[in-house]
Amino acid sequence: MSKCREHTSHPFWPRDLIIPNYTPNDRSMAEILLFLFSVSGMLLLGTWALTALRVDGRSLSRGRRLALCWFAVCGFIHGVIEGWFAVFYPIIPSDQGFLSQLWKEYSKGDSRYIIADNFTVCMETVTACLWGPFSVWVVVAFLLNRPYRFVLQLIISLGQLYGAVLYFYTEHRDGYIHSEFGHPVYFWFYFVFMNVLWIVIPLLLIVDSWSQLSVAQAHGDRTESRHVKAKKR
């Protein structure tokens, strides 16, 4: 009986999950979410103000500024929050650091994080090491009007989309056992909504990159064709 109680003295699913050295959070869900959305909101506002500056004598469109706000928030989430998980995942169940408590809160929607599932560790490590720095780089590239900016946007968005699809598909194959299926906060908000953003927005940015790069290639082809014709004369 005592063993059974020990195994279920946590808020994660499945309920018989064994989590050695688990220490409950001493911070509330409201504190943790307030931190996450406050920092994200400040980054959004700061990037929106920064992108109001003219780039090479031209103003960025509202859509482009929103895209850069997205990448600024991605830089924070991928580099800092997911970077924390990538480094400290072995001690998160017992650690009371703020970001460890954030991950313990999120794990109520996906317990693969609290047990350091191989897929989540590998995926988050790649995300933190690549898409975090690249997200900051693409913001700088657009602000400085670098010619490779849409290539960067395409690479990052493809990586984010691929990771998000694998994230959902692996859990689907597991039968959604790592969350309380249908729970309005833990399943629908934490697991579904907070991750489906990394499918919808990257898809839009992939289409945008495709369009921009296609126009640039068409222009380059026309220019090359004119040069060839001029040489033949």
Coordinates of C-alpha atoms in Angstrom, one line a residue:
M1 CA 0.0 0.0 0.0
S2 CA 2.8 2.5 0.9
K3 CA 4.5 1.7 -2.4
C4 CA 1.4 2.4 -4.3
R5 CA 1.0 5.8 -2.6
E6 CA 4.6 6.6 -3.2
H7 CA 4.2 5.9 -6.9
T8 CA 1.1 8.1 -7.3
S9 CA 2.1 11.0 -5.1
H10 CA 2.6 13.3 -8.1
P11 CA 0.2 15.1 -10.5
F12 CA 1.5 13.4 -13.7
W13 CA 0.1 10.8 -16.1
P14 CA 0.0 7.8 -16.3
R15 CA -0.8 7.7 -12.6
D16 CA 1.4 4.7 -11.9
L17 CA 4.5 6.6 -13.2
I18 CA 7.5 6.3 -10.9
I19 CA 9.5 9.5 -10.5
P20 CA 12.4 9.1 -8.0
N21 CA 13.2 12.2 -5.9
Y22 CA 10.2 14.1 -7.1
T23 CA 9.7 17.4 -5.2
P24 CA 6.4 19.3 -5.7
N25 CA 6.5 22.9 -6.9
D26 CA 6.3 25.6 -4.2
R27 CA 5.3 28.1 -6.9
S28 CA 1.8 28.3 -8.2
M29 CA 0.7 27.8 -11.8
A30 CA -0.3 31.5 -11.9
E31 CA 3.2 32.6 -11.0
I32 CA 4.8 30.4 -13.6
L33 CA 2.5 31.4 -16.4
L34 CA 2.7 35.1 -15.4
F35 CA 6.5 34.9 -15.8
L36 CA 6.3 33.1 -19.2
F37 CA 3.7 35.4 -20.7
S38 CA 5.2 38.6 -19.2
V39 CA 8.7 37.9 -20.6
S40 CA 7.2 36.9 -24.0
G41 CA 5.0 40.1 -24.0
M42 CA 8.0 42.3 -23.2
L43 CA 9.9 40.7 -26.1
L44 CA 7.0 41.2 -28.4
L45 CA 6.7 44.9 -27.5
G46 CA 10.4 45.5 -27.7
T47 CA 10.8 43.8 -31.0
W48 CA 7.7 45.6 -32.4
A49 CA 9.3 48.9 -31.4
L50 CA 12.7 47.9 -32.8
T51 CA 11.3 46.8 -36.1
A52 CA 9.6 50.2 -36.6
L53 CA 13.0 51.6 -37.6
R54 CA 13.6 51.9 -41.3
V55 CA 15.8 49.3 -42.9
D56 CA 17.9 50.6 -45.9
G57 CA 15.5 53.5 -46.2
R58 CA 12.4 51.2 -46.2
S59 CA 9.9 50.4 -43.5
L60 CA 9.1 46.8 -42.7
S61 CA 5.5 45.7 -43.3
R62 CA 3.3 44.8 -40.3
G63 CA 3.3 41.2 -41.3
R64 CA 7.1 41.2 -41.4
R65 CA 7.3 42.9 -38.0
L66 CA 5.0 40.3 -36.5
A67 CA 7.2 37.5 -38.0
L68 CA 10.2 39.1 -36.3
C69 CA 8.3 39.3 -33.0
W70 CA 7.6 35.6 -33.3
F71 CA 11.3 34.8 -33.9
A72 CA 12.3 37.0 -30.9
V73 CA 10.0 35.0 -28.6
C74 CA 11.3 31.8 -30.2
G75 CA 14.8 32.8 -29.4
F76 CA 13.8 33.2 -25.7
I77 CA 11.7 30.0 -25.5
H78 CA 14.2 27.8 -27.5
G79 CA 17.4 29.2 -26.1
V80 CA 16.5 29.9 -22.5
I81 CA 13.5 27.7 -21.4
E82 CA 14.2 24.7 -23.7
G83 CA 17.9 25.2 -23.2
W84 CA 17.4 24.8 -19.4
F85 CA 15.6 21.5 -20.0
A86 CA 18.4 20.3 -22.3
V87 CA 21.0 21.0 -19.7
F88 CA 19.2 20.2 -16.4
Y89 CA 16.7 17.5 -17.4
P90 CA 18.3 14.9 -15.0
I91 CA 17.6 17.0 -11.9
I92 CA 14.3 18.7 -12.8
P93 CA 12.1 16.4 -10.8
S94 CA 13.9 17.3 -7.6
D95 CA 15.1 20.8 -8.4
Q96 CA 13.3 23.9 -7.2
G97 CA 14.8 26.4 -9.5
F98 CA 12.2 28.6 -11.2
L99 CA 12.7 27.1 -14.7
S100 CA 12.7 23.6 -13.3
Q101 CA 9.4 24.4 -11.7
L102 CA 8.2 25.7 -15.0
W103 CA 9.0 22.4 -16.6
K104 CA 7.3 20.4 -13.8
E105 CA 4.2 22.5 -14.3
Y106 CA 4.3 21.9 -18.1
S107 CA 4.8 18.2 -17.5
K108 CA 1.3 18.0 -16.2
G109 CA 0.4 18.3 -19.8
D110 CA 3.2 16.0 -21.1
S111 CA 5.0 13.8 -18.5
R112 CA 7.6 12.8 -21.1
Y113 CA 9.5 15.9 -19.8
I114 CA 9.5 14.9 -16.1
I115 CA 10.8 11.4 -16.9
A116 CA 13.3 12.7 -19.5
D117 CA 12.0 10.6 -22.3
N118 CA 14.7 10.1 -25.0
F119 CA 12.7 11.8 -27.7
T120 CA 12.1 14.9 -25.8
V121 CA 15.7 15.2 -24.6
C122 CA 17.0 14.8 -28.1
M123 CA 14.5 17.1 -29.7
E124 CA 14.8 19.9 -27.1
T125 CA 18.6 19.7 -27.2
V126 CA 18.6 20.2 -31.0
T127 CA 16.0 22.9 -30.7
A128 CA 17.9 24.8 -28.0
C129 CA 21.3 24.6 -29.8
L130 CA 20.1 25.4 -33.3
W131 CA 16.7 27.1 -33.4
G132 CA 17.4 29.3 -30.4
P133 CA 20.5 31.1 -31.8
F134 CA 19.1 30.9 -35.4
S135 CA 15.9 32.7 -34.3
V136 CA 18.0 35.6 -32.9
W137 CA 20.1 35.6 -36.0
V138 CA 17.2 35.9 -38.4
V139 CA 15.9 38.9 -36.5
V140 CA 19.3 40.6 -36.9
A141 CA 19.4 39.5 -40.5
F142 CA 16.1 41.2 -41.3
L143 CA 17.0 44.4 -39.4
L144 CA 20.3 44.6 -41.4
N145 CA 18.6 43.6 -44.6
R146 CA 21.0 40.6 -45.2
P147 CA 20.4 38.7 -48.5
Y148 CA 20.2 35.3 -46.7
R149 CA 17.4 36.4 -44.4
F150 CA 14.7 34.3 -46.1
V151 CA 16.9 31.3 -46.3
L152 CA 17.3 31.5 -42.5
Q153 CA 13.6 31.9 -42.1
L154 CA 13.0 28.8 -44.2
I155 CA 15.5 26.7 -42.4
I156 CA 14.3 27.6 -38.9
S157 CA 10.6 27.2 -39.9
L158 CA 11.2 23.8 -41.5
G159 CA 13.1 22.7 -38.4
Q160 CA 10.3 23.9 -36.1
L161 CA 7.6 22.3 -38.1
Y162 CA 9.4 19.0 -38.3
G163 CA 10.0 18.9 -34.5
A164 CA 6.4 19.8 -33.8
V165 CA 5.0 17.1 -36.1
L166 CA 7.2 14.5 -34.5
Y167 CA 6.3 15.8 -31.0
F168 CA 2.6 15.2 -31.7
Y169 CA 2.9 12.1 -33.8
T170 CA 5.1 10.2 -31.2
E171 CA 2.5 11.0 -28.5
H172 CA -0.3 9.9 -30.8
R173 CA 1.4 6.6 -31.3
D174 CA 1.7 6.3 -27.5
G175 CA -2.0 6.8 -27.1
Y176 CA -1.9 10.2 -25.4
I177 CA -0.9 8.4 -22.1
H178 CA 1.3 11.2 -20.8
S179 CA -1.5 13.7 -20.0
E180 CA -5.0 13.7 -18.7
F181 CA -6.7 13.4 -22.0
G182 CA -9.3 16.1 -22.6
H183 CA -8.3 18.2 -19.6
P184 CA -9.0 21.9 -20.5
V185 CA -5.7 23.2 -19.2
Y186 CA -3.2 20.4 -19.1
F187 CA -4.2 18.7 -22.4
W188 CA -5.8 21.4 -24.5
F189 CA -3.9 24.4 -23.4
Y190 CA -0.4 23.0 -22.4
F191 CA -0.1 20.1 -24.8
V192 CA -2.2 21.1 -27.8
F193 CA -2.4 24.9 -28.0
M194 CA 1.1 25.8 -26.8
N195 CA 2.6 23.4 -29.4
V196 CA 0.3 23.7 -32.4
L197 CA 1.6 27.3 -32.7
W198 CA 4.9 25.7 -33.9
I199 CA 2.9 24.0 -36.7
V200 CA 0.7 26.9 -37.9
I201 CA 3.1 29.8 -37.8
P202 CA 6.1 27.9 -39.3
L203 CA 3.8 26.7 -42.1
L204 CA 2.9 30.3 -42.9
L205 CA 6.5 31.4 -42.8
I206 CA 7.6 28.5 -45.1
V207 CA 5.0 29.6 -47.7
D208 CA 6.3 33.2 -47.3
S209 CA 9.9 32.1 -47.7
W210 CA 9.0 30.0 -50.7
S211 CA 7.3 33.0 -52.3
Q212 CA 10.1 35.4 -51.6
L213 CA 12.9 33.1 -52.8
S214 CA 11.0 32.1 -55.9
V215 CA 10.6 35.8 -56.8
A216 CA 14.3 36.4 -56.2
Q217 CA 15.2 33.3 -58.3
A218 CA 12.9 34.4 -61.2
H219 CA 14.5 37.9 -61.1
G220 CA 18.0 36.3 -61.2
D221 CA 17.0 34.1 -64.1
R222 CA 15.7 37.0 -66.1
T223 CA 18.8 39.0 -65.4
E224 CA 21.1 36.1 -66.5
S225 CA 19.0 35.6 -69.6
R226 CA 19.4 39.3 -70.6
H227 CA 23.1 39.1 -70.0
V228 CA 23.4 36.0 -72.2
K229 CA 21.4 37.7 -75.0
A230 CA 23.5 40.8 -74.7
K231 CA 26.7 38.7 -75.2
K232 CA 25.4 37.1 -78.3
R233 CA 24.8 40.4 -80.0

